[in-house]
Short mmCIF file of C-alpha atoms and ligand atoms in Angstrom, two decimals:
data_model
loop_
_atom_site.label_atom_id
_atom_site.label_comp_id
_atom_site.label_asym_id
_atom_site.label_seq_id
_atom_site.Cartn_x
_atom_site.Cartn_y
_atom_site.Cartn_z
CA MET G 1 17.63 -2.49 -27.73
CA HIS G 2 15.17 -4.81 -27.14
CA ARG G 3 17.10 -8.38 -28.32
CA SER G 4 20.19 -7.42 -26.04
CA LEU G 5 18.11 -6.27 -23.01
CA ALA G 6 16.45 -9.31 -23.20
CA ALA G 7 19.49 -12.13 -23.65
CA TRP G 8 21.34 -10.22 -20.43
CA ASP G 9 18.35 -10.27 -17.89
CA HIS G 10 18.55 -14.45 -19.12
CA ALA G 11 22.16 -14.37 -18.97
CA TYR G 12 22.51 -12.18 -15.32
CA LEU G 13 19.62 -12.36 -13.49
CA TRP G 14 17.48 -13.89 -11.00
CA HIS G 15 14.28 -12.75 -10.27
CA PRO G 16 12.28 -13.33 -7.04
CA PHE G 17 9.30 -15.26 -6.58
CA THR G 18 9.96 -16.73 -10.05
CA GLN G 19 11.08 -20.23 -11.62
CA MET G 20 14.26 -19.08 -12.99
CA GLN G 21 13.68 -22.21 -16.11
CA GLU G 22 10.37 -21.01 -17.37
CA TRP G 23 11.38 -17.47 -17.61
CA GLU G 24 14.31 -18.48 -19.57
CA GLN G 25 12.40 -19.89 -22.07
CA GLU G 26 9.47 -17.09 -22.08
CA GLU G 27 10.44 -13.32 -24.03
CA PRO G 28 11.31 -11.47 -20.81
CA LEU G 29 8.35 -8.09 -20.93
CA ILE G 30 10.51 -5.67 -19.99
CA ILE G 31 9.57 -2.03 -18.88
CA HIS G 32 10.78 0.90 -20.05
CA LYS G 33 8.37 3.72 -19.07
CA GLY G 34 5.91 4.84 -18.24
CA LYS G 35 2.30 7.17 -17.78
CA GLY G 36 -0.23 7.49 -14.90
CA SER G 37 -2.36 3.94 -15.35
CA TYR G 38 -0.13 2.53 -18.39
CA LEU G 39 3.36 0.58 -18.15
CA ILE G 40 4.98 1.07 -21.31
CA ASP G 41 7.59 -2.50 -22.42
CA THR G 42 10.38 -2.06 -24.88
CA GLU G 43 8.80 -2.51 -27.63
CA GLY G 44 6.60 0.08 -27.15
CA ARG G 45 3.53 -1.56 -26.36
CA LYS G 46 1.03 -1.20 -23.18
CA TYR G 47 -0.15 -2.32 -20.87
CA LEU G 48 -2.66 -1.32 -18.20
CA ASP G 49 -0.74 -1.63 -14.38
CA GLY G 50 -3.73 -3.85 -13.00
CA THR G 51 -1.21 -4.64 -9.30
CA SER G 52 -0.59 -1.38 -9.29
CA SER G 53 3.34 -2.85 -10.16
CA ILE G 54 2.53 -4.83 -6.96
CA TRP G 55 1.01 -3.09 -4.53
CA VAL G 56 3.00 0.21 -4.58
CA ASN G 57 1.57 3.02 -6.80
CA ILE G 58 -0.58 5.66 -5.72
CA HIS G 59 -0.76 8.50 -8.09
CA GLY G 60 -0.10 6.68 -11.27
CA HIS G 61 3.37 6.78 -12.79
CA ARG G 62 5.35 10.04 -13.75
CA HIS G 63 2.84 12.14 -11.87
CA PRO G 64 4.70 15.34 -11.94
CA ARG G 65 4.60 16.32 -9.08
CA LEU G 66 6.59 13.44 -7.23
CA ASP G 67 8.98 13.72 -10.01
CA ARG G 68 9.68 16.74 -9.16
CA ALA G 69 9.56 15.99 -5.09
CA LEU G 70 12.41 13.39 -6.48
CA THR G 71 14.71 16.46 -8.72
CA ALA G 72 14.29 19.16 -6.05
CA GLN G 73 15.56 16.74 -2.90
CA LEU G 74 18.63 15.76 -5.64
CA GLY G 75 19.52 19.41 -5.72
CA GLN G 76 20.09 19.66 -2.11
CA ILE G 77 21.33 15.36 -1.69
CA ALA G 78 20.76 12.20 -2.36
CA HIS G 79 21.51 10.68 1.61
CA SER G 80 23.45 10.75 4.52
CA THR G 81 23.18 8.66 7.25
CA PHE G 82 20.03 8.55 10.33
CA LEU G 83 22.92 7.52 13.29
CA GLY G 84 23.43 10.35 14.91
CA LEU G 85 22.44 13.16 12.33
CA SER G 86 18.88 14.26 10.80
CA ASN G 87 17.72 15.78 7.62
CA PRO G 88 14.93 17.98 7.26
CA PRO G 89 13.16 15.39 4.31
CA ALA G 90 12.88 12.38 7.35
CA ILE G 91 11.79 14.88 9.95
CA ARG G 92 8.79 16.71 7.71
CA LEU G 93 7.73 13.78 6.67
CA ALA G 94 7.48 11.69 10.28
CA ARG G 95 5.07 14.46 11.53
CA GLU G 96 3.21 14.73 8.23
CA LEU G 97 2.78 10.06 8.77
CA ILE G 98 1.56 11.04 12.22
CA ARG G 99 -1.10 13.71 11.84
CA VAL G 100 -2.36 11.01 9.22
CA ALA G 101 -1.65 7.61 11.51
CA PRO G 102 -4.41 6.47 13.11
CA LYS G 103 -4.25 8.72 16.39
CA GLY G 104 -2.08 7.38 19.28
CA LEU G 105 0.70 6.93 17.48
CA GLN G 106 3.43 9.28 17.85
CA ARG G 107 6.92 8.22 16.63
CA VAL G 108 8.25 7.10 13.21
CA PHE G 109 10.83 4.08 12.90
CA TYR G 110 12.14 4.40 9.60
CA SER G 111 13.47 1.38 7.73
CA ASP G 112 13.20 0.06 3.96
CA ASN G 113 10.19 -2.18 3.13
CA GLY G 114 7.79 -3.74 3.94
CA SER G 115 9.18 -7.21 5.85
CA THR G 116 11.97 -4.63 7.73
CA ALA G 117 9.15 -2.66 8.91
CA VAL G 118 7.52 -5.73 10.09
CA GLU G 119 11.00 -6.43 11.63
CA VAL G 120 11.66 -3.62 13.41
CA ALA G 121 7.69 -3.67 14.77
CA LEU G 122 8.61 -7.67 16.16
CA LYS G 123 11.86 -6.40 18.14
CA MET G 124 10.31 -3.69 19.77
CA ALA G 125 8.01 -5.60 21.01
CA VAL G 126 9.91 -7.82 23.20
CA GLN G 127 12.38 -5.21 24.27
CA TYR G 128 9.35 -3.30 24.64
CA TRP G 129 7.81 -6.18 27.76
CA GLN G 130 11.48 -6.80 28.72
CA GLN G 131 11.42 -2.73 29.85
CA ARG G 132 8.17 -2.23 30.71
CA GLN G 133 7.85 -5.60 33.16
CA PRO G 134 11.90 -6.79 33.42
CA THR G 135 9.94 -10.37 35.30
CA ALA G 136 8.43 -10.79 32.65
CA GLY G 137 11.29 -12.29 30.24
CA THR G 138 8.42 -14.53 28.77
CA LYS G 139 6.69 -11.99 27.25
CA HIS G 140 8.05 -13.02 24.00
CA SER G 141 6.28 -14.80 21.37
CA PHE G 142 3.51 -13.81 19.18
CA LEU G 143 0.56 -14.60 17.99
CA HIS G 144 -0.72 -14.72 14.37
CA LEU G 145 -3.98 -15.47 12.30
CA LYS G 146 -2.90 -18.83 9.39
CA LEU G 147 -2.13 -17.61 5.74
CA ALA G 148 -0.60 -14.48 7.40
CA TYR G 149 1.65 -12.64 4.61
CA HIS G 150 4.49 -10.65 6.69
CA GLY G 151 7.43 -10.37 4.46
CA ASP G 152 10.16 -12.48 3.51
CA THR G 153 12.90 -12.19 5.52
CA ILE G 154 13.43 -14.56 8.55
CA GLY G 155 10.94 -12.87 11.16
CA ALA G 156 8.37 -11.82 9.03
CA VAL G 157 8.13 -15.69 7.42
CA SER G 158 8.05 -17.01 11.78
CA VAL G 159 4.40 -14.55 11.92
CA GLY G 160 3.35 -15.57 8.44
CA ASN G 161 2.23 -18.93 7.07
CA ILE G 162 1.43 -19.07 3.28
CA GLU G 163 2.41 -22.52 3.32
CA LEU G 164 4.16 -22.72 -0.52
CA PHE G 165 6.61 -19.62 0.74
CA HIS G 166 7.17 -20.69 3.96
CA ALA G 167 7.46 -24.57 4.28
CA ARG G 168 11.41 -24.31 3.04
CA PHE G 169 12.70 -22.38 5.88
CA LYS G 170 10.58 -23.72 9.24
CA THR G 171 14.01 -24.68 10.75
CA LEU G 172 15.40 -20.96 10.97
CA LEU G 173 11.18 -19.59 11.98
CA PHE G 174 10.90 -18.83 15.73
CA PRO G 175 8.03 -20.50 17.12
CA THR G 176 4.47 -18.43 17.36
CA LEU G 177 0.95 -19.44 17.94
CA GLU G 178 -1.46 -19.02 15.25
CA VAL G 179 -5.41 -19.00 14.88
CA ASP G 180 -7.66 -19.88 11.74
CA PRO G 181 -8.35 -16.53 10.06
CA PRO G 182 -11.93 -14.83 8.88
CA TYR G 183 -12.14 -16.49 5.90
CA CYS G 184 -15.75 -16.67 5.21
CA TYR G 185 -15.42 -17.57 1.81
CA ARG G 186 -14.14 -21.37 2.82
CA CYS G 187 -15.21 -21.13 7.24
CA PRO G 188 -15.25 -25.17 8.02
CA LEU G 189 -18.80 -24.25 10.11
CA ARG G 190 -20.09 -23.13 6.71
CA LEU G 191 -21.53 -20.12 8.74
CA THR G 192 -22.75 -16.88 7.88
CA TYR G 193 -21.62 -13.40 9.28
CA PRO G 194 -23.20 -12.13 11.87
CA ALA G 195 -23.55 -15.61 13.36
CA CYS G 196 -20.38 -16.10 12.29
CA HIS G 197 -18.47 -13.17 13.97
CA MET G 198 -18.14 -14.77 17.68
CA ALA G 199 -16.81 -18.40 15.99
CA CYS G 200 -14.19 -16.39 14.74
CA ILE G 201 -13.32 -14.77 17.19
CA ASP G 202 -13.47 -17.30 20.07
CA PRO G 203 -10.56 -19.58 18.94
CA LEU G 204 -7.90 -16.14 19.12
CA GLU G 205 -9.71 -15.15 23.10
CA SER G 206 -9.59 -19.06 24.18
CA LEU G 207 -5.13 -18.77 23.02
CA LEU G 208 -5.25 -15.04 24.04
CA LYS G 209 -6.72 -15.96 27.55
CA ALA G 210 -4.26 -19.23 28.00
CA ARG G 211 -1.09 -18.12 26.97
CA HIS G 212 -1.33 -14.39 27.29
CA ARG G 213 1.75 -14.47 29.87
CA GLU G 214 3.96 -15.23 27.11
CA LEU G 215 2.41 -13.20 24.31
CA ALA G 216 4.16 -10.09 23.77
CA GLY G 217 1.68 -9.43 20.57
CA VAL G 218 -0.76 -9.64 17.98
CA ILE G 219 0.06 -9.56 14.44
CA LEU G 220 -2.29 -8.96 11.97
CA GLU G 221 -3.04 -7.79 8.54
CA PRO G 222 -6.52 -5.53 9.24
CA LEU G 223 -9.30 -5.75 7.35
CA VAL G 224 -7.53 -7.41 3.86
CA GLN G 225 -5.39 -10.63 4.58
CA ALA G 226 -3.68 -9.47 1.01
CA ALA G 227 -1.33 -11.89 -0.79
CA ALA G 228 -3.66 -14.92 1.23
CA GLY G 229 -6.22 -14.00 -1.47
CA MET G 230 -7.62 -10.59 -0.73
CA LEU G 231 -9.87 -12.54 2.53
CA THR G 232 -11.58 -9.51 3.94
CA ALA G 233 -12.13 -9.96 7.63
CA PRO G 234 -16.02 -9.24 8.79
CA PRO G 235 -16.79 -5.53 9.73
CA GLY G 236 -15.45 -5.07 14.02
CA TYR G 237 -13.28 -7.97 13.81
CA LEU G 238 -10.57 -5.97 14.07
CA THR G 239 -12.47 -3.79 17.28
CA ARG G 240 -12.20 -7.17 18.80
CA VAL G 241 -8.81 -8.32 18.38
CA ARG G 242 -7.83 -5.03 19.73
CA GLU G 243 -10.28 -5.42 22.70
CA LEU G 244 -8.91 -8.48 23.54
CA CYS G 245 -5.70 -7.34 22.78
CA THR G 246 -6.43 -4.57 25.68
CA LYS G 247 -7.58 -7.17 27.65
CA TYR G 248 -4.77 -9.35 27.51
CA ASN G 249 -2.05 -6.09 27.60
CA VAL G 250 -0.76 -7.62 24.61
CA LEU G 251 0.52 -5.64 21.88
CA LEU G 252 -1.52 -5.15 18.55
CA ILE G 253 0.75 -5.15 16.08
CA ALA G 254 -1.21 -3.97 12.69
CA ASP G 255 0.43 -4.84 9.10
CA GLU G 256 -0.10 -1.91 6.63
CA VAL G 257 1.87 -2.60 4.50
CA ALA G 258 -0.40 -3.52 1.21
CA THR G 259 -3.27 -2.03 2.96
CA GLY G 260 -2.37 1.50 3.70
CA PHE G 261 -2.14 4.67 2.01
CA GLY G 262 -5.65 5.02 0.96
CA ARG G 263 -5.74 1.60 -0.49
CA THR G 264 -9.27 0.72 1.99
CA GLY G 265 -10.92 3.54 1.19
CA LYS G 266 -9.08 5.29 4.22
CA MET G 267 -5.92 6.56 4.74
CA PHE G 268 -5.44 3.78 6.92
CA ALA G 269 -7.70 0.67 7.34
CA CYS G 270 -7.63 0.58 11.09
CA GLN G 271 -9.26 3.83 10.89
CA HIS G 272 -12.74 1.84 9.05
CA GLU G 273 -13.13 0.72 12.18
CA GLY G 274 -11.20 3.53 14.55
CA VAL G 275 -8.60 1.23 15.90
CA THR G 276 -5.37 2.39 16.97
CA PRO G 277 -2.72 -0.40 17.28
CA ASP G 278 -0.23 0.02 19.26
CA LEU G 279 3.18 -1.14 16.66
CA MET G 280 2.16 -0.20 13.00
CA ALA G 281 4.40 -1.50 9.90
CA ILE G 282 3.48 0.83 6.39
CA SER G 283 5.79 0.82 3.11
CA LYS G 284 4.09 -0.17 0.03
CA GLY G 285 2.45 2.79 -0.68
CA MET G 286 4.88 5.23 1.00
CA THR G 287 5.84 7.14 -1.27
CA GLY G 288 3.30 6.63 -4.08
CA GLY G 289 5.72 4.16 -5.73
CA TYR G 290 8.66 5.70 -6.40
CA MET G 291 11.58 4.48 -3.69
CA PRO G 292 12.00 1.62 -1.77
CA LEU G 293 10.53 3.28 2.41
CA ALA G 294 8.92 2.04 5.03
CA ALA G 295 8.63 3.26 8.80
CA THR G 296 6.70 1.01 12.07
CA LEU G 297 5.07 3.94 14.39
CA ALA G 298 4.49 3.41 17.62
CA THR G 299 2.91 4.06 20.65
CA GLU G 300 4.30 7.37 22.59
CA GLU G 301 3.89 4.34 25.28
CA ILE G 302 6.30 2.13 24.22
CA TYR G 303 9.08 4.81 22.84
CA HIS G 304 9.03 5.56 26.61
CA ALA G 305 9.96 2.17 27.67
CA PHE G 306 12.88 2.83 25.49
CA LEU G 307 14.39 5.97 27.85
CA GLY G 308 16.83 5.61 30.47
CA ARG G 309 20.45 6.96 30.67
CA TYR G 310 23.25 4.89 28.01
CA ASP G 311 24.61 2.11 30.88
CA GLU G 312 20.45 1.10 31.37
CA TRP G 313 20.78 -0.58 27.83
CA LYS G 314 17.04 0.62 26.85
CA THR G 315 19.06 1.57 23.54
CA PHE G 316 16.53 -0.07 20.38
CA PHE G 317 19.34 -1.04 18.60
CA HIS G 318 18.50 -1.86 14.76
CA GLY G 319 18.60 -0.11 11.81
CA HIS G 320 19.63 0.11 8.13
CA SER G 321 22.35 1.52 6.54
CA TYR G 322 19.27 3.69 3.97
CA THR G 323 17.79 4.78 7.12
CA GLY G 324 15.18 7.80 6.72
CA ASN G 325 16.63 8.72 2.94
CA PRO G 326 15.72 12.03 2.08
CA LEU G 327 14.99 11.16 -1.57
CA GLY G 328 12.71 8.21 -0.22
CA CYS G 329 11.35 10.78 2.35
CA ALA G 330 11.44 13.97 -0.10
CA VAL G 331 9.25 11.98 -2.33
CA ALA G 332 6.78 10.64 0.35
CA LEU G 333 5.61 13.43 1.26
CA ALA G 334 4.80 15.09 -1.97
CA ASN G 335 2.72 11.85 -2.26
CA LEU G 336 1.06 12.45 1.21
CA ASP G 337 0.55 15.88 -0.12
CA ILE G 338 -1.02 14.43 -3.40
CA PHE G 339 -3.44 12.47 -1.10
CA ARG G 340 -4.59 17.26 0.18
CA ARG G 341 -4.31 18.61 -2.83
CA GLU G 342 -6.20 15.56 -5.30
CA LYS G 343 -8.66 14.70 -3.04
CA THR G 344 -7.73 11.14 -3.66
CA LEU G 345 -9.75 9.66 -1.03
CA THR G 346 -12.78 10.84 -2.04
CA HIS G 347 -11.69 10.03 -5.63
CA VAL G 348 -11.37 6.24 -4.51
CA ARG G 349 -14.33 5.87 -2.34
CA LYS G 350 -15.83 6.37 -5.77
CA GLN G 351 -13.92 3.74 -7.63
CA THR G 352 -14.16 1.30 -5.24
CA LYS G 353 -18.20 2.10 -6.11
CA LEU G 354 -17.53 1.55 -9.78
CA LEU G 355 -15.41 -0.75 -9.43
CA ALA G 356 -18.03 -3.46 -6.78
CA ARG G 357 -20.55 -2.53 -9.99
CA LEU G 358 -17.66 -3.39 -13.05
CA LEU G 359 -17.44 -6.98 -11.47
CA ARG G 360 -21.08 -7.52 -10.70
CA PRO G 361 -21.21 -9.55 -14.04
CA THR G 362 -18.33 -11.77 -12.54
CA ALA G 363 -19.35 -12.78 -10.04
CA SER G 364 -21.75 -14.78 -11.76
CA LEU G 365 -19.35 -16.65 -14.21
CA GLY G 366 -19.43 -20.31 -13.58
CA HIS G 367 -16.12 -20.67 -12.08
CA VAL G 368 -15.94 -17.51 -9.65
CA GLY G 369 -16.45 -18.28 -6.04
CA GLU G 370 -15.50 -15.22 -4.92
CA ILE G 371 -14.99 -12.00 -5.06
CA ARG G 372 -14.11 -10.15 -2.08
CA GLN G 373 -13.07 -6.46 -2.20
CA CYS G 374 -12.25 -3.70 -0.22
CA GLY G 375 -11.54 -0.31 -1.30
CA LEU G 376 -9.51 -0.31 -4.00
CA MET G 377 -8.17 -4.12 -3.51
CA ALA G 378 -10.21 -7.22 -5.30
CA GLY G 379 -10.10 -11.28 -5.34
CA ILE G 380 -11.73 -13.35 -7.43
CA GLU G 381 -11.06 -16.51 -6.37
CA LEU G 382 -11.98 -19.05 -9.61
CA VAL G 383 -13.61 -22.20 -8.22
CA GLN G 384 -13.13 -25.78 -10.09
CA ASP G 385 -16.55 -26.11 -8.75
CA ARG G 386 -18.54 -23.39 -7.37
CA THR G 387 -21.25 -25.68 -5.43
CA THR G 388 -19.39 -28.01 -3.52
CA ARG G 389 -16.08 -24.83 -3.67
CA THR G 390 -13.72 -27.32 -4.93
CA PRO G 391 -10.32 -25.47 -5.93
CA TYR G 392 -8.76 -25.95 -8.99
CA PRO G 393 -5.82 -27.60 -7.90
CA LEU G 394 -2.41 -25.12 -7.67
CA GLN G 395 -0.65 -27.16 -10.92
CA MET G 396 -3.34 -26.29 -13.23
CA ARG G 397 -1.83 -22.73 -12.37
CA ILE G 398 -5.30 -21.01 -13.54
CA GLY G 399 -4.75 -17.52 -11.90
CA HIS G 400 -1.13 -17.51 -13.98
CA ARG G 401 -3.50 -18.53 -16.95
CA VAL G 402 -6.22 -15.73 -16.85
CA ALA G 403 -3.26 -13.46 -15.95
CA GLN G 404 -1.48 -14.49 -19.53
CA VAL G 405 -4.82 -13.46 -21.19
CA CYS G 406 -4.74 -10.48 -19.71
CA ARG G 407 -0.95 -9.49 -20.73
CA GLN G 408 -2.43 -10.95 -24.00
CA GLY G 409 -5.35 -7.57 -24.19
CA GLY G 410 -2.84 -5.44 -22.58
CA LEU G 411 -3.76 -5.42 -18.31
CA LEU G 412 -0.50 -6.53 -16.39
CA MET G 413 -2.27 -8.59 -13.32
CA ARG G 414 -0.34 -10.90 -10.64
CA PRO G 415 -2.60 -13.87 -9.26
CA LEU G 416 -2.27 -15.40 -5.82
CA GLY G 417 -2.59 -18.84 -6.50
CA ASN G 418 -5.85 -18.83 -7.38
CA VAL G 419 -7.14 -15.84 -6.87
CA ILE G 420 -6.82 -13.12 -9.40
CA ALA G 421 -5.86 -9.89 -7.43
CA LEU G 422 -7.04 -6.30 -9.24
CA VAL G 423 -5.61 -3.85 -7.43
CA PRO G 424 -5.45 -0.46 -9.68
CA PRO G 425 -3.40 3.00 -9.22
CA LEU G 426 -5.86 4.93 -7.12
CA SER G 427 -5.50 7.25 -9.99
CA THR G 428 -6.94 5.26 -11.94
CA SER G 429 -9.72 6.40 -13.91
CA PRO G 430 -13.72 5.41 -14.56
CA GLN G 431 -12.82 4.51 -18.32
CA GLU G 432 -9.31 2.61 -16.99
CA LEU G 433 -10.99 0.99 -14.56
CA THR G 434 -13.94 -0.28 -16.92
CA LYS G 435 -11.18 -1.18 -19.14
CA MET G 436 -9.16 -3.30 -16.56
CA VAL G 437 -12.29 -5.36 -15.50
CA ALA G 438 -13.48 -5.74 -19.09
CA ILE G 439 -9.63 -7.78 -19.61
CA LEU G 440 -10.02 -9.49 -16.73
CA HIS G 441 -13.41 -10.49 -17.38
CA ARG G 442 -13.03 -12.00 -21.30
CA ALA G 443 -9.49 -13.81 -19.58
CA ILE G 444 -11.54 -15.99 -16.62
CA VAL G 445 -14.09 -16.36 -19.61
CA ASP G 446 -11.40 -17.69 -21.90
CA VAL G 447 -9.12 -19.75 -19.78
CA THR G 448 -11.93 -21.24 -17.42
CA GLU G 449 -14.89 -21.86 -19.35
CA GLY G 450 -11.88 -23.39 -21.88
CA SER G 451 -11.49 -21.74 -25.34
CA ALA G 452 -7.60 -20.50 -24.40
CA SER G 453 -4.93 -23.00 -24.65
CA PRO G 454 -3.36 -24.00 -21.52
CA ALA G 455 0.03 -22.31 -20.24
C1 PLP U 501 4.46 -6.86 0.98
C2 PLP U 501 4.10 -7.01 2.10
C3 PLP U 501 5.12 -7.06 3.17
C4 PLP U 501 6.67 -7.13 2.76
O1 PLP U 501 6.95 -5.96 1.68
P1 PLP U 501 8.34 -5.92 1.15
O2 PLP U 501 8.08 -4.53 1.05
O3 PLP U 501 8.18 -6.48 0.32
O4 PLP U 501 9.35 -6.55 1.86
C5 PLP U 501 4.75 -6.97 4.41
N1 PLP U 501 3.57 -7.35 4.79
C6 PLP U 501 2.42 -7.03 3.56
C7 PLP U 501 1.20 -6.97 4.44
C8 PLP U 501 2.24 -7.56 2.74
O5 PLP U 501 1.15 -6.93 1.92
#
């Protein structure tokens, strides 16, 4: 089976974020099955899923409850449109999402992936201000953090800022305002928490003060800027941004696509600080990693601004073919159900402590600059020189090389430049977590201390 699949992959496919010239020269790893924290390839080899299949898997692969929810829904219907029709799983899921979401979020608008959930939030914000303050037609732009990642569609790229992903498409993007993120390890002022706190917030406040009349919203990834390299914000940062958004009458849009569904130890990262955003984008963990599904949650205040007679044209003119997909919603309902039944958040808090303990020896390695962790999201920043914090040149692909050695050891990883991101399924057992960190530690030693041959 493997040989012909590998040939067809090379002949017909174009993989995301992948240099295909390189891909075509390598034997593709083809995942055939999964079970719990493990992925199994077409040759029968087992690998620990160190990225939760890029941050989507929650309760492990082939969880019986999720499998059952999906097959049960298939016995009813796979899909019907959400334009002008509704369906039971989508209705029930909306109610459950509002139950677990930060208090004050009251409405669920479905879409299919994190990028579209962000696009929806941006469009809602702009239209909201047009209808709330018809004279304030100038409230149309966004403020975001540098190094932010909000997805790959054009609007999401506009409010993002990872140079490597975005530079090429500059001509397509709308203008935005940007401020430096709280990236304490690379703080230009070399301040440490809590002295740094105001220094980090000040530029954001100045911009809000000067430009709030044109700003529809501030968008950020609460607590952890994930794709940027698991940059963890200092405590209170989010609270302060919320206060400033309220003070300057600008919407706060929380992109919880990566942090949502327990990854940080609470259902949503905003809940660590008791913050309610005005709009919240969710996706990745929503179906436990089973189906593509997303939602944008809004306050009743925002929803109300869209009500009116048909010919007032306040309708939110946005939708997708698969909006409210019953299969996705059914499995998302089961995903939330497992959180309650298996006390997933309690398990995550225990595993968070274990992970911190397991990573301690790694933190003192000669080329580990910093380890950042929030719940079960961890980033290990590798540096060429620890004293000067000099990064490895990107072309050295140090992260990629570490990931390759991990793979040989039976752990699948995907680096973020020089940062190794460990994001295990929330259901990972203490033994599995211990094994993941052991493989990873060994790989970092091998690659950075030179005993592994360069890729
Ligand atoms: C992954 C991600 C997105 C984009 O989600 P897709 O489903 O890949 O479109 C948006 N925001 C954040 C914070 C993400 O991590």
